[in-house]
Amino acid sequence: MLREERHQLILERLIQKGKVVATELSQQLQVSEDTIRRDLREMDAAGLLHRVHGGALPKAPAAVRYDDRQLHSIEAKEQLAEKAVSLVRDGQVIIMDGGTTTLRVAERLPRQLSATVVTNCPPIAVALASHPGIEVIMLGGHLFKNSLINIGAATVSALSNIRADLCFIGVYCIHPEIGLSVPFIEEMHVKRQMIASSSEVVAIATADKLGTSSSFIFSPANALSCLVTEPEVSAGTLAPYRELGITVMQ
Amino acid sequence: MLREERHQLILERLIQKGKVVATELSQQLQVSEDTIRRDLREMDAAGLLHRVHGGALPKAPAAVRYDDRQLHSIEAKEQLAEKAVSLVRDGQVIIMDGGTTTLRVAERLPRQLSATVVTNCPPIAVALASHPGIEVIMLGGHLFKNSLINIGAATVSALSNIRADLCFIGVYCIHPEIGLSVPFIEEMHVKRQMIASSSEVVAIATADKLGTSSSFIFSPANALSCLVTEPEVSAGTLAPYRELGITVMQ
DNA sequence: GTATAACACGCATAAACACGCAAATTCAAT
DNA sequence: ATTGAATTTGCGTGTTTATGCGTGTTATAC
């Protein structure tokens, strides 16, 4: 990773997220914190950002502002994404379903990671276009505007030719007995095939999704290898999932 | 391996990967690091790339290049898009190629229009998701990060099942005798099939594209039904296209 | 106030670099 | 073909740059 490359990346992140944290950058870019701090010092001297204790902020305050409620759920999803990313290994073929949480995972994939990502979600494809080590395979189909994912027979058919190592599945509703369900039948078919096409399946679910169900069930809960959820969730709520042999990450 | 040849290769790598590393180039091109460094020094002096410690980066960073191209000659492209939009009729099936100009066309499609758009360009799909009357069919494939379009056998195969009424094709290079050409072979295959799958083909080309050519030719010029270009272009320049039976819009 | 994390500084080290020179290559003209 | 000039390349030399670690200091939170 080149120094200038890092600088550009930090700037990008800064614009996108509105802030950067030194320790996070250090982990994600796989360099020491000293190096990140040096970077931030230099970029501050160059007037490119405003350095603060812990990281840096944009020179001009970020254009986008979140209201408080959104902020909480955004923070939570960032944390979930952070944990989910740790499950990825170099060289894997990874299916990524659509959704805001999986998009966050895609954005956080370490920059030196070399892997293949298969996705039916155009925003994820666009986000990964700037990642040097990731080969992106886009699954075609009807664009389902509600979730910004491609669905339909073409999507399922393309998926059926793939054997992936890992699959990040977006979750609307999850229940230990009922299983995983969605409100639209076409999504059901696609997600079902995603699970069938992958060795390991990881679901990322915020606390409010746990114990809920919807009209179309695409899989029993025990098809999951791993469930990533928020730290606040009680052990009692998670016990049924653990009993099914699912690794629960909090 | 000739010097110029090496320069060419380095530039291609730079565009595709977003960066080049001196030591890697040295190994891959089987020349000493000194030679690579000399190359990079020369190319930097010629303004072809941005040299940094360890290698080189594109003049504009890869992630924002797509947006930068949009900023360049923005008014001209807006005008072209405006004209191109007038060619669309209600109820049509329209193939939209990738590229900044076609993205503009997609954004300008009238809100009450009802049609089906087939595209291999994720940003176009995302842009059209908020359009109430347009059904979007996304063509899958390998994501070609440079142009943000999907390419490869899967894309061509999916296209071959489609009969569209209209096709907006992105143009790198157009020449009345040589035809339409692109710098990458995979793009050639996809664009060729797009033309084959559509009754009418519209090319949108800014003035600087006219009379140029590149390595891979995907179609003769007379495959076009219509060429949309800038008003400033002289009648003399356009005469050869008119003689081929192409409707020229300025 | 105290604990913890973030920070600054100096130093060591390895990688990347510039420069000069000689060998190799290319090209043109004989 | 042969010679010679110009260019290109590889290697040895010494220099600069980037990074990580140890040490001690400052800031922030409880």
PDB file of C-alpha atoms in Angstrom, chain A:
ATOM      1  CA  MET A   1       0.000   0.000   0.000  1.00  0.00           C
ATOM      2  CA  LEU A   2       1.476   3.284  -1.123  1.00  0.00           C
ATOM      3  CA  ARG A   3       1.568   6.313   1.085  1.00  0.00           C
ATOM      4  CA  GLU A   4      -0.260   8.564  -1.352  1.00  0.00           C
ATOM      5  CA  GLU A   5      -2.790   5.861  -1.945  1.00  0.00           C
ATOM      6  CA  ARG A   6      -3.511   5.831   1.746  1.00  0.00           C
ATOM      7  CA  HIS A   7      -3.907   9.585   1.791  1.00  0.00           C
ATOM      8  CA  GLN A   8      -6.477   9.466  -0.979  1.00  0.00           C
ATOM      9  CA  LEU A   9      -8.317   6.699   0.775  1.00  0.00           C
ATOM     10  CA  ILE A  10      -8.440   8.599   4.024  1.00  0.00           C
ATOM     11  CA  LEU A  11      -9.848  11.606   2.206  1.00  0.00           C
ATOM     12  CA  GLU A  12     -12.477   9.487   0.543  1.00  0.00           C
ATOM     13  CA  ARG A  13     -13.530   7.988   3.824  1.00  0.00           C
ATOM     14  CA  LEU A  14     -13.591  11.409   5.378  1.00  0.00           C
ATOM     15  CA  ILE A  15     -15.977  12.732   2.766  1.00  0.00           C
ATOM     16  CA  GLN A  16     -18.101   9.625   2.832  1.00  0.00           C
ATOM     17  CA  LYS A  17     -18.401   9.112   6.563  1.00  0.00           C
ATOM     18  CA  GLY A  18     -17.801  12.593   7.866  1.00  0.00           C
ATOM     19  CA  LYS A  19     -14.987  11.430  10.146  1.00  0.00           C
ATOM     20  CA  VAL A  20     -12.093   9.033  10.447  1.00  0.00           C
ATOM     21  CA  VAL A  21     -10.742   7.290  13.525  1.00  0.00           C
ATOM     22  CA  ALA A  22      -7.009   6.616  13.715  1.00  0.00           C
ATOM     23  CA  THR A  23      -7.249   3.196  15.328  1.00  0.00           C
ATOM     24  CA  GLU A  24      -9.866   2.004  12.840  1.00  0.00           C
ATOM     25  CA  LEU A  25      -7.831   3.198   9.897  1.00  0.00           C
ATOM     26  CA  SER A  26      -4.813   1.422  11.322  1.00  0.00           C
ATOM     27  CA  GLN A  27      -6.668  -1.887  11.389  1.00  0.00           C
ATOM     28  CA  GLN A  28      -8.401  -1.508   8.079  1.00  0.00           C
ATOM     29  CA  LEU A  29      -5.336  -0.390   6.151  1.00  0.00           C
ATOM     30  CA  GLN A  30      -3.045  -2.795   7.989  1.00  0.00           C
ATOM     31  CA  VAL A  31      -0.462  -0.263   9.063  1.00  0.00           C
ATOM     32  CA  SER A  32       0.659   0.904  12.482  1.00  0.00           C
ATOM     33  CA  GLU A  33      -1.166   3.673  14.266  1.00  0.00           C
ATOM     34  CA  ASP A  34       1.992   5.735  14.055  1.00  0.00           C
ATOM     35  CA  THR A  35       1.810   5.704  10.311  1.00  0.00           C
ATOM     36  CA  ILE A  36      -1.821   6.784  10.328  1.00  0.00           C
ATOM     37  CA  ARG A  37      -1.017   9.564  12.741  1.00  0.00           C
ATOM     38  CA  ARG A  38       1.831  10.710  10.532  1.00  0.00           C
ATOM     39  CA  ASP A  39      -0.549  10.687   7.583  1.00  0.00           C
ATOM     40  CA  LEU A  40      -3.115  12.724   9.436  1.00  0.00           C
ATOM     41  CA  ARG A  41      -0.448  15.158  10.609  1.00  0.00           C
ATOM     42  CA  GLU A  42       0.809  15.665   7.069  1.00  0.00           C
ATOM     43  CA  MET A  43      -2.641  16.022   5.580  1.00  0.00           C
ATOM     44  CA  ASP A  44      -3.598  18.479   8.264  1.00  0.00           C
ATOM     45  CA  ALA A  45      -0.467  20.500   7.505  1.00  0.00           C
ATOM     46  CA  ALA A  46      -1.490  20.413   3.844  1.00  0.00           C
ATOM     47  CA  GLY A  47      -4.889  21.746   4.812  1.00  0.00           C
ATOM     48  CA  LEU A  48      -6.737  18.694   3.580  1.00  0.00           C
ATOM     49  CA  LEU A  49      -8.449  17.875   6.842  1.00  0.00           C
ATOM     50  CA  HIS A  50      -8.906  18.984  10.424  1.00  0.00           C
ATOM     51  CA  ARG A  51      -7.044  16.795  12.824  1.00  0.00           C
ATOM     52  CA  VAL A  52      -8.549  16.060  16.238  1.00  0.00           C
ATOM     53  CA  HIS A  53      -7.793  13.781  19.150  1.00  0.00           C
ATOM     54  CA  GLY A  54      -8.660  10.271  18.002  1.00  0.00           C
ATOM     55  CA  GLY A  55      -8.748  10.909  14.289  1.00  0.00           C
ATOM     56  CA  ALA A  56      -9.758  13.692  11.922  1.00  0.00           C
ATOM     57  CA  LEU A  57     -12.730  15.610  10.589  1.00  0.00           C
ATOM     58  CA  PRO A  58     -13.359  17.236   7.213  1.00  0.00           C
ATOM     59  CA  LYS A  59     -12.109  20.800   6.844  1.00  0.00           C
ATOM     60  CA  ALA A  60     -15.665  21.905   6.147  1.00  0.00           C
ATOM     61  CA  PRO A  61     -18.276  20.098   8.181  1.00  0.00           C
ATOM     62  CA  ALA A  62     -19.885  17.187   6.340  1.00  0.00           C
ATOM     63  CA  ALA A  63     -22.839  18.049   4.169  1.00  0.00           C
ATOM     64  CA  VAL A  64     -24.858  15.094   5.354  1.00  0.00           C
ATOM     65  CA  ARG A  65     -26.354  15.124   8.817  1.00  0.00           C
ATOM     66  CA  TYR A  66     -28.243  12.323  10.433  1.00  0.00           C
ATOM     67  CA  ASP A  67     -30.940  12.846  13.001  1.00  0.00           C
ATOM     68  CA  ASP A  68     -30.382  11.204  16.345  1.00  0.00           C
ATOM     69  CA  ARG A  69     -32.499   8.112  15.824  1.00  0.00           C
ATOM     70  CA  GLN A  70     -30.861   7.251  12.558  1.00  0.00           C
ATOM     71  CA  LEU A  71     -27.500   7.912  14.122  1.00  0.00           C
ATOM     72  CA  HIS A  72     -28.002   5.183  16.674  1.00  0.00           C
ATOM     73  CA  SER A  73     -28.981   2.543  14.168  1.00  0.00           C
ATOM     74  CA  ILE A  74     -26.179   3.632  11.851  1.00  0.00           C
ATOM     75  CA  GLU A  75     -23.630   3.244  14.620  1.00  0.00           C
ATOM     76  CA  ALA A  76     -25.046  -0.154  15.453  1.00  0.00           C
ATOM     77  CA  LYS A  77     -24.880  -1.286  11.845  1.00  0.00           C
ATOM     78  CA  GLU A  78     -21.318  -0.070  11.550  1.00  0.00           C
ATOM     79  CA  GLN A  79     -20.378  -2.214  14.510  1.00  0.00           C
ATOM     80  CA  LEU A  80     -22.134  -5.242  13.076  1.00  0.00           C
ATOM     81  CA  ALA A  81     -20.372  -4.696   9.783  1.00  0.00           C
ATOM     82  CA  GLU A  82     -17.055  -4.482  11.582  1.00  0.00           C
ATOM     83  CA  LYS A  83     -17.597  -7.872  13.164  1.00  0.00           C
ATOM     84  CA  ALA A  84     -18.873  -9.448   9.981  1.00  0.00           C
ATOM     85  CA  VAL A  85     -15.785  -8.316   8.087  1.00  0.00           C
ATOM     86  CA  SER A  86     -13.592 -10.306  10.471  1.00  0.00           C
ATOM     87  CA  LEU A  87     -15.141 -13.512   9.088  1.00  0.00           C
ATOM     88  CA  VAL A  88     -13.702 -12.942   5.642  1.00  0.00           C
ATOM     89  CA  ARG A  89     -10.515 -14.756   4.588  1.00  0.00           C
ATOM     90  CA  ASP A  90      -8.186 -14.067   1.740  1.00  0.00           C
ATOM     91  CA  GLY A  91      -8.982 -15.854  -1.492  1.00  0.00           C
ATOM     92  CA  GLN A  92     -12.602 -16.616  -0.693  1.00  0.00           C
ATOM     93  CA  VAL A  93     -15.545 -16.382  -3.038  1.00  0.00           C
ATOM     94  CA  ILE A  94     -18.202 -14.417  -1.200  1.00  0.00           C
ATOM     95  CA  ILE A  95     -21.864 -13.959  -2.028  1.00  0.00           C
ATOM     96  CA  MET A  96     -23.205 -10.647  -0.791  1.00  0.00           C
ATOM     97  CA  ASP A  97     -26.896 -10.071  -0.606  1.00  0.00           C
ATOM     98  CA  GLY A  98     -28.356  -6.572  -0.783  1.00  0.00           C
ATOM     99  CA  GLY A  99     -29.301  -4.319   2.087  1.00  0.00           C
ATOM    100  CA  THR A 100     -27.851  -1.419   3.999  1.00  0.00           C
ATOM    101  CA  THR A 101     -25.969  -3.614   6.448  1.00  0.00           C
ATOM    102  CA  THR A 102     -24.290  -5.742   3.816  1.00  0.00           C
ATOM    103  CA  LEU A 103     -23.387  -2.554   1.945  1.00  0.00           C
ATOM    104  CA  ARG A 104     -21.561  -1.429   5.070  1.00  0.00           C
ATOM    105  CA  VAL A 105     -19.726  -4.745   5.172  1.00  0.00           C
ATOM    106  CA  ALA A 106     -18.647  -4.269   1.566  1.00  0.00           C
ATOM    107  CA  GLU A 107     -17.371  -0.792   2.318  1.00  0.00           C
ATOM    108  CA  ARG A 108     -15.326  -2.050   5.226  1.00  0.00           C
ATOM    109  CA  LEU A 109     -13.604  -4.946   3.516  1.00  0.00           C
ATOM    110  CA  PRO A 110      -9.868  -4.475   4.158  1.00  0.00           C
ATOM    111  CA  ARG A 111      -8.113  -2.849   1.274  1.00  0.00           C
ATOM    112  CA  GLN A 112      -5.420  -5.483   0.937  1.00  0.00           C
ATOM    113  CA  LEU A 113      -7.971  -8.271   0.810  1.00  0.00           C
ATOM    114  CA  SER A 114      -7.947 -10.363  -2.323  1.00  0.00           C
ATOM    115  CA  ALA A 115     -11.260 -12.083  -2.998  1.00  0.00           C
ATOM    116  CA  THR A 116     -14.179 -12.519  -5.356  1.00  0.00           C
ATOM    117  CA  VAL A 117     -17.506 -10.967  -4.473  1.00  0.00           C
ATOM    118  CA  VAL A 118     -20.709 -12.113  -6.122  1.00  0.00           C
ATOM    119  CA  THR A 119     -23.613  -9.737  -5.607  1.00  0.00           C
ATOM    120  CA  ASN A 120     -27.061  -8.943  -6.918  1.00  0.00           C
ATOM    121  CA  CYS A 121     -26.948  -5.467  -5.435  1.00  0.00           C
ATOM    122  CA  PRO A 122     -25.791  -2.664  -7.776  1.00  0.00           C
ATOM    123  CA  PRO A 123     -24.777  -0.271  -4.983  1.00  0.00           C
ATOM    124  CA  ILE A 124     -22.473  -2.931  -3.558  1.00  0.00           C
ATOM    125  CA  ALA A 125     -20.918  -3.435  -6.980  1.00  0.00           C
ATOM    126  CA  VAL A 126     -20.314   0.308  -7.296  1.00  0.00           C
ATOM    127  CA  ALA A 127     -18.858   0.486  -3.791  1.00  0.00           C
ATOM    128  CA  LEU A 128     -16.421  -2.337  -4.514  1.00  0.00           C
ATOM    129  CA  ALA A 129     -15.311  -0.874  -7.842  1.00  0.00           C
ATOM    130  CA  SER A 130     -12.706   1.203  -6.030  1.00  0.00           C
ATOM    131  CA  HIS A 131     -11.331  -1.826  -4.186  1.00  0.00           C
ATOM    132  CA  PRO A 132      -8.166  -2.991  -5.949  1.00  0.00           C
ATOM    133  CA  GLY A 133      -8.096  -6.606  -4.795  1.00  0.00           C
ATOM    134  CA  ILE A 134     -11.701  -7.625  -5.241  1.00  0.00           C
ATOM    135  CA  GLU A 135     -13.106  -9.124  -8.376  1.00  0.00           C
ATOM    136  CA  VAL A 136     -16.785  -8.298  -8.630  1.00  0.00           C
ATOM    137  CA  ILE A 137     -19.300 -10.594 -10.271  1.00  0.00           C
ATOM    138  CA  MET A 138     -22.659  -8.972 -10.742  1.00  0.00           C
ATOM    139  CA  LEU A 139     -25.775 -11.116 -10.823  1.00  0.00           C
ATOM    140  CA  GLY A 140     -28.291  -9.838 -13.334  1.00  0.00           C
ATOM    141  CA  GLY A 141     -32.064  -9.876 -13.141  1.00  0.00           C
ATOM    142  CA  HIS A 142     -35.069  -7.678 -12.600  1.00  0.00           C
ATOM    143  CA  LEU A 143     -34.155  -4.719 -10.462  1.00  0.00           C
ATOM    144  CA  PHE A 144     -36.333  -4.797  -7.367  1.00  0.00           C
ATOM    145  CA  LYS A 145     -36.441  -1.081  -6.664  1.00  0.00           C
ATOM    146  CA  ASN A 146     -37.552  -1.418  -3.086  1.00  0.00           C
ATOM    147  CA  SER A 147     -34.307  -3.084  -1.984  1.00  0.00           C
ATOM    148  CA  LEU A 148     -32.039  -2.236  -4.907  1.00  0.00           C
ATOM    149  CA  ILE A 149     -31.327  -5.862  -5.640  1.00  0.00           C
ATOM    150  CA  ASN A 150     -31.719  -7.954  -8.747  1.00  0.00           C
ATOM    151  CA  ILE A 151     -34.205 -10.792  -8.527  1.00  0.00           C
ATOM    152  CA  GLY A 152     -35.954 -13.286 -10.739  1.00  0.00           C
ATOM    153  CA  ALA A 153     -35.166 -16.462 -12.603  1.00  0.00           C
ATOM    154  CA  ALA A 154     -32.027 -15.030 -14.206  1.00  0.00           C
ATOM    155  CA  THR A 155     -30.570 -14.221 -10.793  1.00  0.00           C
ATOM    156  CA  VAL A 156     -31.369 -17.633  -9.363  1.00  0.00           C
ATOM    157  CA  SER A 157     -30.024 -19.351 -12.443  1.00  0.00           C
ATOM    158  CA  ALA A 158     -26.747 -17.437 -12.354  1.00  0.00           C
ATOM    159  CA  LEU A 159     -26.379 -18.247  -8.670  1.00  0.00           C
ATOM    160  CA  SER A 160     -26.931 -21.939  -9.246  1.00  0.00           C
ATOM    161  CA  ASN A 161     -23.645 -22.094 -11.162  1.00  0.00           C
ATOM    162  CA  ILE A 162     -21.682 -20.773  -8.221  1.00  0.00           C
ATOM    163  CA  ARG A 163     -20.075 -22.470  -5.223  1.00  0.00           C
ATOM    164  CA  ALA A 164     -19.139 -19.779  -2.738  1.00  0.00           C
ATOM    165  CA  ASP A 165     -17.200 -20.129   0.504  1.00  0.00           C
ATOM    166  CA  LEU A 166     -19.171 -17.533   2.368  1.00  0.00           C
ATOM    167  CA  CYS A 167     -22.484 -15.756   2.053  1.00  0.00           C
ATOM    168  CA  PHE A 168     -23.594 -12.583   3.817  1.00  0.00           C
ATOM    169  CA  ILE A 169     -27.348 -12.634   3.812  1.00  0.00           C
ATOM    170  CA  GLY A 170     -29.498  -9.614   4.552  1.00  0.00           C
ATOM    171  CA  VAL A 171     -32.156 -10.341   7.127  1.00  0.00           C
ATOM    172  CA  TYR A 172     -35.658  -8.916   7.396  1.00  0.00           C
ATOM    173  CA  CYS A 173     -37.032 -11.428   9.869  1.00  0.00           C
ATOM    174  CA  ILE A 174     -35.448 -14.257  11.786  1.00  0.00           C
ATOM    175  CA  HIS A 175     -37.025 -16.662  14.238  1.00  0.00           C
ATOM    176  CA  PRO A 176     -35.377 -19.762  15.745  1.00  0.00           C
ATOM    177  CA  GLU A 177     -38.310 -22.023  14.860  1.00  0.00           C
ATOM    178  CA  ILE A 178     -39.934 -20.323  11.869  1.00  0.00           C
ATOM    179  CA  GLY A 179     -36.614 -19.569  10.226  1.00  0.00           C
ATOM    180  CA  LEU A 180     -35.632 -16.741   7.894  1.00  0.00           C
ATOM    181  CA  SER A 181     -38.411 -14.965   6.071  1.00  0.00           C
ATOM    182  CA  VAL A 182     -39.059 -12.015   3.782  1.00  0.00           C
ATOM    183  CA  PRO A 183     -42.174 -10.121   2.683  1.00  0.00           C
ATOM    184  CA  PHE A 184     -41.687 -10.712  -1.069  1.00  0.00           C
ATOM    185  CA  ILE A 185     -41.762 -14.041  -2.832  1.00  0.00           C
ATOM    186  CA  GLU A 186     -39.122 -13.223  -5.445  1.00  0.00           C
ATOM    187  CA  GLU A 187     -36.640 -12.271  -2.779  1.00  0.00           C
ATOM    188  CA  MET A 188     -37.345 -15.590  -1.141  1.00  0.00           C
ATOM    189  CA  HIS A 189     -36.235 -17.510  -4.214  1.00  0.00           C
ATOM    190  CA  VAL A 190     -33.018 -15.556  -4.576  1.00  0.00           C
ATOM    191  CA  LYS A 191     -32.026 -15.803  -0.931  1.00  0.00           C
ATOM    192  CA  ARG A 192     -32.821 -19.487  -0.879  1.00  0.00           C
ATOM    193  CA  GLN A 193     -30.460 -20.072  -3.771  1.00  0.00           C
ATOM    194  CA  MET A 194     -27.799 -17.898  -2.181  1.00  0.00           C
ATOM    195  CA  ILE A 195     -27.829 -20.161   0.847  1.00  0.00           C
ATOM    196  CA  ALA A 196     -27.774 -23.265  -1.324  1.00  0.00           C
ATOM    197  CA  SER A 197     -24.778 -21.935  -3.248  1.00  0.00           C
ATOM    198  CA  SER A 198     -22.597 -21.227  -0.250  1.00  0.00           C
ATOM    199  CA  SER A 199     -20.664 -23.366   2.219  1.00  0.00           C
ATOM    200  CA  GLU A 200     -21.095 -20.990   5.106  1.00  0.00           C
ATOM    201  CA  VAL A 201     -23.914 -18.553   5.649  1.00  0.00           C
ATOM    202  CA  VAL A 202     -23.657 -15.477   7.831  1.00  0.00           C
ATOM    203  CA  ALA A 203     -26.738 -13.459   8.743  1.00  0.00           C
ATOM    204  CA  ILE A 204     -26.379  -9.951  10.069  1.00  0.00           C
ATOM    205  CA  ALA A 205     -29.381  -8.853  12.074  1.00  0.00           C
ATOM    206  CA  THR A 206     -30.001  -5.848  14.254  1.00  0.00           C
ATOM    207  CA  ALA A 207     -31.797  -6.537  17.528  1.00  0.00           C
ATOM    208  CA  ASP A 208     -35.243  -5.597  16.199  1.00  0.00           C
ATOM    209  CA  LYS A 209     -35.147  -8.403  13.613  1.00  0.00           C
ATOM    210  CA  LEU A 210     -34.734 -11.193  16.142  1.00  0.00           C
ATOM    211  CA  GLY A 211     -37.796 -13.309  16.835  1.00  0.00           C
ATOM    212  CA  THR A 212     -39.844 -11.836  13.988  1.00  0.00           C
ATOM    213  CA  SER A 213     -41.277 -13.471  10.908  1.00  0.00           C
ATOM    214  CA  SER A 214     -42.784 -12.568   7.569  1.00  0.00           C
ATOM    215  CA  SER A 215     -44.814 -14.210   4.803  1.00  0.00           C
ATOM    216  CA  PHE A 216     -42.224 -16.062   2.784  1.00  0.00           C
ATOM    217  CA  ILE A 217     -39.808 -18.412   4.490  1.00  0.00           C
ATOM    218  CA  PHE A 218     -36.644 -19.112   2.569  1.00  0.00           C
ATOM    219  CA  SER A 219     -34.667 -21.172   5.058  1.00  0.00           C
ATOM    220  CA  PRO A 220     -34.726 -22.792   8.493  1.00  0.00           C
ATOM    221  CA  ALA A 221     -32.600 -20.967  11.014  1.00  0.00           C
ATOM    222  CA  ASN A 222     -30.115 -23.807  11.349  1.00  0.00           C
ATOM    223  CA  ALA A 223     -28.909 -23.201   7.793  1.00  0.00           C
ATOM    224  CA  LEU A 224     -26.904 -20.361   9.291  1.00  0.00           C
ATOM    225  CA  SER A 225     -23.300 -20.909  10.308  1.00  0.00           C
ATOM    226  CA  CYS A 226     -23.100 -17.606  12.062  1.00  0.00           C
ATOM    227  CA  LEU A 227     -25.397 -14.874  13.315  1.00  0.00           C
ATOM    228  CA  VAL A 228     -23.965 -11.410  13.870  1.00  0.00           C
ATOM    229  CA  THR A 229     -26.041  -9.223  16.130  1.00  0.00           C
ATOM    230  CA  GLU A 230     -25.830  -6.353  18.620  1.00  0.00           C
ATOM    231  CA  PRO A 231     -24.056  -6.683  21.983  1.00  0.00           C
ATOM    232  CA  GLU A 232     -27.151  -5.515  23.901  1.00  0.00           C
ATOM    233  CA  VAL A 233     -29.167  -8.600  23.007  1.00  0.00           C
ATOM    234  CA  SER A 234     -29.732 -10.865  26.026  1.00  0.00           C
ATOM    235  CA  ALA A 235     -28.276 -14.349  26.278  1.00  0.00           C
ATOM    236  CA  GLY A 236     -31.782 -15.711  26.682  1.00  0.00           C
ATOM    237  CA  THR A 237     -32.882 -14.356  23.341  1.00  0.00           C
ATOM    238  CA  LEU A 238     -29.876 -15.898  21.664  1.00  0.00           C
ATOM    239  CA  ALA A 239     -29.929 -19.269  23.411  1.00  0.00           C
ATOM    240  CA  PRO A 240     -32.307 -20.922  20.889  1.00  0.00           C
ATOM    241  CA  TYR A 241     -29.963 -19.959  18.058  1.00  0.00           C
ATOM    242  CA  ARG A 242     -26.953 -21.346  19.879  1.00  0.00           C
ATOM    243  CA  GLU A 243     -28.830 -24.584  20.458  1.00  0.00           C
ATOM    244  CA  LEU A 244     -29.279 -24.897  16.719  1.00  0.00           C
ATOM    245  CA  GLY A 245     -25.509 -24.909  16.370  1.00  0.00           C
ATOM    246  CA  ILE A 246     -25.250 -21.340  15.123  1.00  0.00           C
ATOM    247  CA  THR A 247     -22.199 -19.354  16.158  1.00  0.00           C
ATOM    248  CA  VAL A 248     -23.477 -16.107  17.587  1.00  0.00           C
ATOM    249  CA  MET A 249     -21.260 -13.014  17.428  1.00  0.00           C
ATOM    250  CA  GLN A 250     -22.110  -9.956  19.475  1.00  0.00           C
TER     251      GLN A 250
END
